[in-house]
PDB file of C-alpha atoms in Angstrom:
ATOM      1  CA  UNK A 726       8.978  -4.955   1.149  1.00 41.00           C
ATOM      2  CA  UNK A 727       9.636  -1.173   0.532  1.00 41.00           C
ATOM      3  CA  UNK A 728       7.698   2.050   1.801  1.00 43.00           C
ATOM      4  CA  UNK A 729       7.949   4.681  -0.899  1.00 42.00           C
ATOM      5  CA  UNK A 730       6.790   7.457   0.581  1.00 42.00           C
ATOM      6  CA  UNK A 731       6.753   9.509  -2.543  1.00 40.00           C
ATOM      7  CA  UNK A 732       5.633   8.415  -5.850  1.00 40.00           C
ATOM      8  CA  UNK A 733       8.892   9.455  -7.597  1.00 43.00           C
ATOM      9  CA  UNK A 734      10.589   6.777  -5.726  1.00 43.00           C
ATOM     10  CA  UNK A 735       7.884   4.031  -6.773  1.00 40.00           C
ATOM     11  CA  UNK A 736       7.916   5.373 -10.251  1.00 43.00           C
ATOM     12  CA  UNK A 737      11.894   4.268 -10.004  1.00 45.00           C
ATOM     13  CA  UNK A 738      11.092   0.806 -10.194  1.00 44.00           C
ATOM     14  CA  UNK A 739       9.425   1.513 -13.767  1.00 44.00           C
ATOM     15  CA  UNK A 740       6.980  -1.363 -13.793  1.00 42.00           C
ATOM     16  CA  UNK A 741       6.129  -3.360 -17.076  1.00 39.00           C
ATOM     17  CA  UNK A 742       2.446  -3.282 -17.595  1.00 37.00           C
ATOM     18  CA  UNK A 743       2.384  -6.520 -19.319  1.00 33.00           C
ATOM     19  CA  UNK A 744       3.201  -8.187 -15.748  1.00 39.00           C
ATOM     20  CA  UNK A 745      -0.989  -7.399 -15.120  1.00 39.00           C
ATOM     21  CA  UNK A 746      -1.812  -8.063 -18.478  1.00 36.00           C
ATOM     22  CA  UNK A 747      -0.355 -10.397 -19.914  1.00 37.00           C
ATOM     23  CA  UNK A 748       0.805 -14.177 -19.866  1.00 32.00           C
ATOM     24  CA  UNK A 749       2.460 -14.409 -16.547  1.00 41.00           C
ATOM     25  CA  UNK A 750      -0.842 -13.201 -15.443  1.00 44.00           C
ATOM     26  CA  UNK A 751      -3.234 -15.597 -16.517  1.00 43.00           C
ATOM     27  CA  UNK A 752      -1.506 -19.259 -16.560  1.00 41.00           C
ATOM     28  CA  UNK A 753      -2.386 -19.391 -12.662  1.00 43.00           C
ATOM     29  CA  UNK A 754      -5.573 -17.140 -12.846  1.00 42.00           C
ATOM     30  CA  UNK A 755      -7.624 -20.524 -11.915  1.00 43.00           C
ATOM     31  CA  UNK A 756      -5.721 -20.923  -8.458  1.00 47.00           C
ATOM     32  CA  UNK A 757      -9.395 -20.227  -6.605  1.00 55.00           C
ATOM     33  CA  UNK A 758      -8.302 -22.972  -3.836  1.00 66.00           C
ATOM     34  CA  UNK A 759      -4.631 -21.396  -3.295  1.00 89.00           C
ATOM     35  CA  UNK A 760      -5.595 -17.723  -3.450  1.00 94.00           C
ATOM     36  CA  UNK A 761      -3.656 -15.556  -1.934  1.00 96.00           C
ATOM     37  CA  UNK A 762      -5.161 -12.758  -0.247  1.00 96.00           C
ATOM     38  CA  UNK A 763      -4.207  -9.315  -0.012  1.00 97.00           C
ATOM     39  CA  UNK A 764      -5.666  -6.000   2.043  1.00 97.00           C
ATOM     40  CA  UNK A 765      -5.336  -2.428   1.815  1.00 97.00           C
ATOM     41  CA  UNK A 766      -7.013   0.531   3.256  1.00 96.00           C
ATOM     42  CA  UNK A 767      -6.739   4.028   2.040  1.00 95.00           C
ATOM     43  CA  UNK A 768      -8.999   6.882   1.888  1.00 93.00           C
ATOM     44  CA  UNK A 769      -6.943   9.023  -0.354  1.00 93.00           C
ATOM     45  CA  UNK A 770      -8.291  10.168  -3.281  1.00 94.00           C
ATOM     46  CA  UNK A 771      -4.509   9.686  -4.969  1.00 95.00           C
ATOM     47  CA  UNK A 772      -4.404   6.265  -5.865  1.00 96.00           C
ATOM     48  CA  UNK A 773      -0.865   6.657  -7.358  1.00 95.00           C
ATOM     49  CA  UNK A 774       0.300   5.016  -4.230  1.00 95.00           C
ATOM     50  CA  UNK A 775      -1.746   2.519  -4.142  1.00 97.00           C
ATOM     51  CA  UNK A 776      -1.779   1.041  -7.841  1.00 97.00           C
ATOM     52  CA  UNK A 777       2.015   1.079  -7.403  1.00 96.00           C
ATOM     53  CA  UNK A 778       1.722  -1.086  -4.385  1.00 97.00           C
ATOM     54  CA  UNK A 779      -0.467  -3.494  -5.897  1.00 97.00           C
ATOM     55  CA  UNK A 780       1.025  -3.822  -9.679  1.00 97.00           C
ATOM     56  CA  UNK A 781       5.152  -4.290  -8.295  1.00 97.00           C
ATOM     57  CA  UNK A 782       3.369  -7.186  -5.879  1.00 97.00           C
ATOM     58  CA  UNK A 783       2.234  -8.683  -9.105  1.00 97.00           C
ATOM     59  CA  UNK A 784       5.457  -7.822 -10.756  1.00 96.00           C
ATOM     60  CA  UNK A 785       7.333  -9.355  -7.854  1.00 96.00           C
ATOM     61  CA  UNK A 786       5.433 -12.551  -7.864  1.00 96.00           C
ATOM     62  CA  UNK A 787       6.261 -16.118  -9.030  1.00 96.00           C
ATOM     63  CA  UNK A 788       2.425 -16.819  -9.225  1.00 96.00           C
ATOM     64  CA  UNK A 789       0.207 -13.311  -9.724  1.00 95.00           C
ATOM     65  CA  UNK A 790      -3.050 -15.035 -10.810  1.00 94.00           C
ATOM     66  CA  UNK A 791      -3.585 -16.640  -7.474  1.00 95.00           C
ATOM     67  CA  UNK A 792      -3.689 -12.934  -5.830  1.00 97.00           C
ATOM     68  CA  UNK A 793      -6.818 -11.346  -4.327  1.00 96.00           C
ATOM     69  CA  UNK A 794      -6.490  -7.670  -3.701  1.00 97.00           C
ATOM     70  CA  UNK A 795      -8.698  -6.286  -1.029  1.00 97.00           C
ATOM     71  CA  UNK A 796      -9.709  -2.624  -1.026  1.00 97.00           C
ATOM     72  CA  UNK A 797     -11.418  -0.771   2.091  1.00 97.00           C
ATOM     73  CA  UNK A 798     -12.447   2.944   1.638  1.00 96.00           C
ATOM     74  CA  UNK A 799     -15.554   5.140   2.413  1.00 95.00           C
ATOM     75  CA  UNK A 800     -18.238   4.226   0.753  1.00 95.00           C
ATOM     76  CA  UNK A 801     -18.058   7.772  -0.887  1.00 96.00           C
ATOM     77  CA  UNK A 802     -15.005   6.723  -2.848  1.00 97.00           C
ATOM     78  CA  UNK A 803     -15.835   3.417  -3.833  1.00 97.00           C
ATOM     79  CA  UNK A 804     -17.137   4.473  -7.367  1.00 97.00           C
ATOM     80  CA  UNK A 805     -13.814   6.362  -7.581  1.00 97.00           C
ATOM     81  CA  UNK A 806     -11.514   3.847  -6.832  1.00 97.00           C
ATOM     82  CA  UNK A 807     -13.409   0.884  -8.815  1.00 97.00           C
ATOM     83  CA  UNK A 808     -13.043   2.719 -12.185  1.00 97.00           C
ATOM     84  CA  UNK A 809      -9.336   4.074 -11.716  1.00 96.00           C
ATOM     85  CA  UNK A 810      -8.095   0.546 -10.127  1.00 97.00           C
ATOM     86  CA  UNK A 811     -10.028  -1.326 -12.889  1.00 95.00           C
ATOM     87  CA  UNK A 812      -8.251   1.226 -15.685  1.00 96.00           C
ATOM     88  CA  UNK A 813      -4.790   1.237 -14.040  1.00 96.00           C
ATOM     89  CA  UNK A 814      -5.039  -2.234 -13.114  1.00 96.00           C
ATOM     90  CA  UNK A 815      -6.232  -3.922 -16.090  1.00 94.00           C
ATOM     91  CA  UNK A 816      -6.782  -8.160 -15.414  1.00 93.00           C
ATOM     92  CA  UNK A 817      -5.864  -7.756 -11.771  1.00 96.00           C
ATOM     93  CA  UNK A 818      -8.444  -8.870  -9.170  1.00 96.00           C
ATOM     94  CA  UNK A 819      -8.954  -6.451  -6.798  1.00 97.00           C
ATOM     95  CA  UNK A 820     -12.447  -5.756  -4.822  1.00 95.00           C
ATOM     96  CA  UNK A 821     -13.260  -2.264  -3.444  1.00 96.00           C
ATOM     97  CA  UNK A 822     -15.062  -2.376  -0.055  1.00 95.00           C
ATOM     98  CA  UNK A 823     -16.509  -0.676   2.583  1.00 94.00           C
ATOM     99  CA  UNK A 824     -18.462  -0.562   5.947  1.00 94.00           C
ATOM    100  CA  UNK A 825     -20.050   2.810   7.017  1.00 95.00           C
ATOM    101  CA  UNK A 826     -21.244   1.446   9.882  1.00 95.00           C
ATOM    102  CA  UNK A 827     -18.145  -0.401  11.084  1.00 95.00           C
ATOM    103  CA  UNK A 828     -16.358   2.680   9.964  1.00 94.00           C
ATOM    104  CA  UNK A 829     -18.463   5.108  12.133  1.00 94.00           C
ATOM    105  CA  UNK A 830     -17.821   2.921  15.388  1.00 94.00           C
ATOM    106  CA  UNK A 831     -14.598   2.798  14.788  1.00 93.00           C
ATOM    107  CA  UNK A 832     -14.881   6.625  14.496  1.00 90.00           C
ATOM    108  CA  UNK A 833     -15.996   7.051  18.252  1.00 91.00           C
ATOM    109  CA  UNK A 834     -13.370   4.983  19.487  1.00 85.00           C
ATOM    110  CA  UNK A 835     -10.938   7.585  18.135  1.00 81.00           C
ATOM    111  CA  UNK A 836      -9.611  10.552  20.449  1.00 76.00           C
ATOM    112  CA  UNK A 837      -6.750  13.073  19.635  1.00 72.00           C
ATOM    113  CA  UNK A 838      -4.350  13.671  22.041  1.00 67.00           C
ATOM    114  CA  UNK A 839      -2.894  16.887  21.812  1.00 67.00           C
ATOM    115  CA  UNK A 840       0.332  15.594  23.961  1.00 61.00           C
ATOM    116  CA  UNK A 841       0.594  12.994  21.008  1.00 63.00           C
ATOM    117  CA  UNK A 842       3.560  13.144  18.704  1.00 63.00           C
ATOM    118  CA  UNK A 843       1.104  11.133  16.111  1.00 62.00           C
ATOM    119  CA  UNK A 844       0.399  13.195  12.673  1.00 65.00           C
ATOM    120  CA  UNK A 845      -3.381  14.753  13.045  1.00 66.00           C
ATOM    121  CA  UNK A 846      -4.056  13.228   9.846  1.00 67.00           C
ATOM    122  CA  UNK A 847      -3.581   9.431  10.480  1.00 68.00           C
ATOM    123  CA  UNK A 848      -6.610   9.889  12.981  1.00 74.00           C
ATOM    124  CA  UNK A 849      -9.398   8.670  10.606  1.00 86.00           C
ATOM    125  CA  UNK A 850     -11.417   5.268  10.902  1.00 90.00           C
ATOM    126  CA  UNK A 851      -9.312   4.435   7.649  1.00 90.00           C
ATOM    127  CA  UNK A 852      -6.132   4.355   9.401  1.00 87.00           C
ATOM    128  CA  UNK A 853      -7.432   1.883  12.231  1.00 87.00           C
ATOM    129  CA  UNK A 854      -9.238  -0.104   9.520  1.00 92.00           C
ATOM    130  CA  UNK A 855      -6.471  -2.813   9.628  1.00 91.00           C
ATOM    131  CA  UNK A 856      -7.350  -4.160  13.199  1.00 89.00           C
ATOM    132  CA  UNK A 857     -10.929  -5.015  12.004  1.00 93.00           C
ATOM    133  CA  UNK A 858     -10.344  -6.576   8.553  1.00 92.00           C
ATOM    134  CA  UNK A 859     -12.326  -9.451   9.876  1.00 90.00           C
ATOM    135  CA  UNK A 860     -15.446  -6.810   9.764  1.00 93.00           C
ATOM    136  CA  UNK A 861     -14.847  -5.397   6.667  1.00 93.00           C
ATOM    137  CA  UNK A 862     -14.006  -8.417   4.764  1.00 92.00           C
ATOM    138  CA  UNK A 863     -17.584  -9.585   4.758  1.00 87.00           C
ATOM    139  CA  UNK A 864     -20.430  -8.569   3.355  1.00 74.00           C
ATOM    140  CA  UNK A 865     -24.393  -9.414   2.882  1.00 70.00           C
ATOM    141  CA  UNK A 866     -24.199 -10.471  -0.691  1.00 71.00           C
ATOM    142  CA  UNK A 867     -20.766 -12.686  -1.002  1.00 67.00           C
ATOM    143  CA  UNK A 868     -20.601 -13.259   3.020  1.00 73.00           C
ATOM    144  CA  UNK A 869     -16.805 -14.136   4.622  1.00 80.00           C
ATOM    145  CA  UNK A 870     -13.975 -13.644   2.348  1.00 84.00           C
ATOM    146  CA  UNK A 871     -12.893 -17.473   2.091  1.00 82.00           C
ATOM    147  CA  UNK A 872      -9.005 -17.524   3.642  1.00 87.00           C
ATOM    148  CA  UNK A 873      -7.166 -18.327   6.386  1.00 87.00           C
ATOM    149  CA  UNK A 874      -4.711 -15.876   6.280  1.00 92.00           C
ATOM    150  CA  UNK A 875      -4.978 -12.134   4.745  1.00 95.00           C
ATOM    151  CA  UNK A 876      -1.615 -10.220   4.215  1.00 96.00           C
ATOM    152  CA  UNK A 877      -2.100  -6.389   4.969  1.00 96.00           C
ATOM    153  CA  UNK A 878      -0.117  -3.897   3.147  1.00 96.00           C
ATOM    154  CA  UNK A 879      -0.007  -0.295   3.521  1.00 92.00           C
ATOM    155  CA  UNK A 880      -0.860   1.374   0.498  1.00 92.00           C
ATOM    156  CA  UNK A 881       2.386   3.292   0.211  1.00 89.00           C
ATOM    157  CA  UNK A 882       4.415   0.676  -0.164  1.00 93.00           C
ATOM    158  CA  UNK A 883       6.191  -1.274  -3.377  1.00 96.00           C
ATOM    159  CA  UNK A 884       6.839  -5.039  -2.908  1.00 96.00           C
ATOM    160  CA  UNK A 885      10.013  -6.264  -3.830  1.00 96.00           C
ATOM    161  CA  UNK A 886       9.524  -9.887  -3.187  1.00 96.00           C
ATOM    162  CA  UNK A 887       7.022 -12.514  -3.972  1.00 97.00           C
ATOM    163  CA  UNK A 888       4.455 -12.444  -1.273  1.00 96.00           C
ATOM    164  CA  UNK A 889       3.850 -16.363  -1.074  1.00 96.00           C
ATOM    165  CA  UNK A 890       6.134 -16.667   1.303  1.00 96.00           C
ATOM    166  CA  UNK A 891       4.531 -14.591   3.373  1.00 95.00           C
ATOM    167  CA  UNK A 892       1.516 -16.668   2.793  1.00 94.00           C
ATOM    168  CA  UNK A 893       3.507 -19.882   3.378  1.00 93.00           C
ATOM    169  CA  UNK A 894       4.877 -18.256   6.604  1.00 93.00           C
ATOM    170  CA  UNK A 895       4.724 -20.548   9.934  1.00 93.00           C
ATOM    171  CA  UNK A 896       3.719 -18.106  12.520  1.00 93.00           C
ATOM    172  CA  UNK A 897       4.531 -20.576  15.015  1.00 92.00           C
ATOM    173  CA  UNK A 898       0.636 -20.400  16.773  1.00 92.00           C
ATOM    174  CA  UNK A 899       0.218 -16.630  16.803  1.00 91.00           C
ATOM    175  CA  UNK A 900      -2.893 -14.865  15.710  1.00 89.00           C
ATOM    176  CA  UNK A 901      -0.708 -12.231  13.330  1.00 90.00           C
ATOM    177  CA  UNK A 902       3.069 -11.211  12.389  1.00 90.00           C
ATOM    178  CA  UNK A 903       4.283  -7.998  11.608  1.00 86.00           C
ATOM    179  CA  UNK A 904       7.379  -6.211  10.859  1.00 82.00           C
ATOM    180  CA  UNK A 905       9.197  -4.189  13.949  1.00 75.00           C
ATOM    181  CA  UNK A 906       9.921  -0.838  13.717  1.00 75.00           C
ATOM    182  CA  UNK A 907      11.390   1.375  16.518  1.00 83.00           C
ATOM    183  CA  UNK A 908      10.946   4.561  14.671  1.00 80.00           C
ATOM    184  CA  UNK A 909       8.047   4.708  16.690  1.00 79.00           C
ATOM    185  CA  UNK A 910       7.350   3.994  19.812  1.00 84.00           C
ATOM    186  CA  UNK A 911       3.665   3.447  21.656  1.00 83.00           C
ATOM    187  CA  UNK A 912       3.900   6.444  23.935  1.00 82.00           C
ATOM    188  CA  UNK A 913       3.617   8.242  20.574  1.00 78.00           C
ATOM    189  CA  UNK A 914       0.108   6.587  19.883  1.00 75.00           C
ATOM    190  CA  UNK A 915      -1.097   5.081  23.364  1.00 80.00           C
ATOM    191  CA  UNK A 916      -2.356   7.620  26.116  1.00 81.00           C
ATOM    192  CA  UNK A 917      -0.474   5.049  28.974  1.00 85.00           C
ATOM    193  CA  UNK A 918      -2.586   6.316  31.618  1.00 85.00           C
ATOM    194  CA  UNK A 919      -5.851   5.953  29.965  1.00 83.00           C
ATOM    195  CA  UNK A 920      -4.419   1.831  29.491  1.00 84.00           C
ATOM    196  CA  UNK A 921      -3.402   1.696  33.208  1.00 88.00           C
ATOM    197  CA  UNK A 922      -6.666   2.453  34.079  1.00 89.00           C
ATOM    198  CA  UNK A 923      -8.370  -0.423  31.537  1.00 88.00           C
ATOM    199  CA  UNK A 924      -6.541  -2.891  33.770  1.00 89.00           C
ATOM    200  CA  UNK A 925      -3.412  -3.431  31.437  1.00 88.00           C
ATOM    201  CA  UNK A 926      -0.230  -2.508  32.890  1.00 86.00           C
ATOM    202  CA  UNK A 927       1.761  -5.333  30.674  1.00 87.00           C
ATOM    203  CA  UNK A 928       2.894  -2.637  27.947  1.00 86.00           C
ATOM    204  CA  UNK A 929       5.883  -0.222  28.529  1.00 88.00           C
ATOM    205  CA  UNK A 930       5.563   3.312  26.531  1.00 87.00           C
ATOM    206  CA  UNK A 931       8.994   2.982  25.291  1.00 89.00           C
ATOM    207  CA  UNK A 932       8.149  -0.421  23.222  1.00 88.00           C
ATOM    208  CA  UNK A 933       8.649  -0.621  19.557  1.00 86.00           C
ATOM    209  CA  UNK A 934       5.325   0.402  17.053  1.00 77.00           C
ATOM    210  CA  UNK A 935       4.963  -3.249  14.879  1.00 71.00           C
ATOM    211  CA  UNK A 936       4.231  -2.035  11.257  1.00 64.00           C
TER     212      UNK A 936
END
């Protein structure tokens, strides 16, 4: 995968609409036992990024039918971004959630630190959202989402390969896998002497951010 930061450079990729509508679409729409699941969070109110991210994972896929998109936003959006992703996104299944409870705890966890080289605007509950997907992927009236493995996406991103194999992926025992990046490092995120006092002296500031 891709981050487009801007939607010019998604827009480059000038996606076919008939990959979400038509046949390619629905021969494995009956997959329920080999779905493929698929989470993003986003409380932006331009959901340019986002359909892009979703429709060029369909484009890119072998199988689309047996994806599951996975939604979280405030529940103040939801309305919003069920009729634009069910317009945009015609015969793709994709669920729009939310947790305002979850979302306000997550909320007082969350601290600025004006030494931090973090963006100000990253520090919303929606940004964090990814480390409790096992939270928000549940709810009263359809209970646990049924899978044993969700891919997480960032909603600026467009998918240039088919993510099965992600799904088909041997992590080799561990809990999750992620992509490296050292264009960020924790000391730009972690206050090191606020996780020296927790007891955990394990982590150096210089290590990579995983994406």
């Amino acid at each position: 995968v891709h981050r487009a930061t801007r939607w010019e450079e998604a827009q480059r990729r000038d996606l076919p609409t008939y990959f979400v509508r038509g046949r390619r679409l629905e021969e494995s729409s009956g997959a329920k036992d080999n779905a493929i699941h698929v989470c993003l969070t986003s409380d932006d109110t331009d959901l340019r990024g986002l359909v892009v991210t979703i429709r060029s994972a369909v484009a890119s896929a072998r199988e689309p039918g047996r994806f599951h998109f996975h939604v979280v936003t405030m529940e103040t959006l939801v309305s919003l971004f069920k009729e634009a992703l069910k317009r945009h996104l015609p015969g793709v299944h994709v669920s729009v959630r939310h947790n305002t409870q979850l979302q306000r705890r997550i909320q007082s966890f969350i601290s600025f630190r004006e030494t931090s080289r973090a963006r100000r605007e990253l520090v919303t509950p929606l940004n964090f959202a990814p480390f409790y997907l096992h939270e928000f992927l549940v709810s009263k009236k359809s209970g646990k989402v049924p899978a044993e493995r969700i891919i997480y996406l960032d909603p600026d991103t467009v998918v240039l390969g088919d993510l099965a194999e992600l799904q088909a992926l041997d992590l080799q025992g561990h809990a999750v896998g992620a992509v490296k990046t050292c264009s960020q490092r924790l000391e730009d995120y972690v206050d090191f002497e606020a996780l020296t006092g927790l007891g955990f002296s394990q982590y150096s500031p210089s290590d990579c951010i995983p994406q």
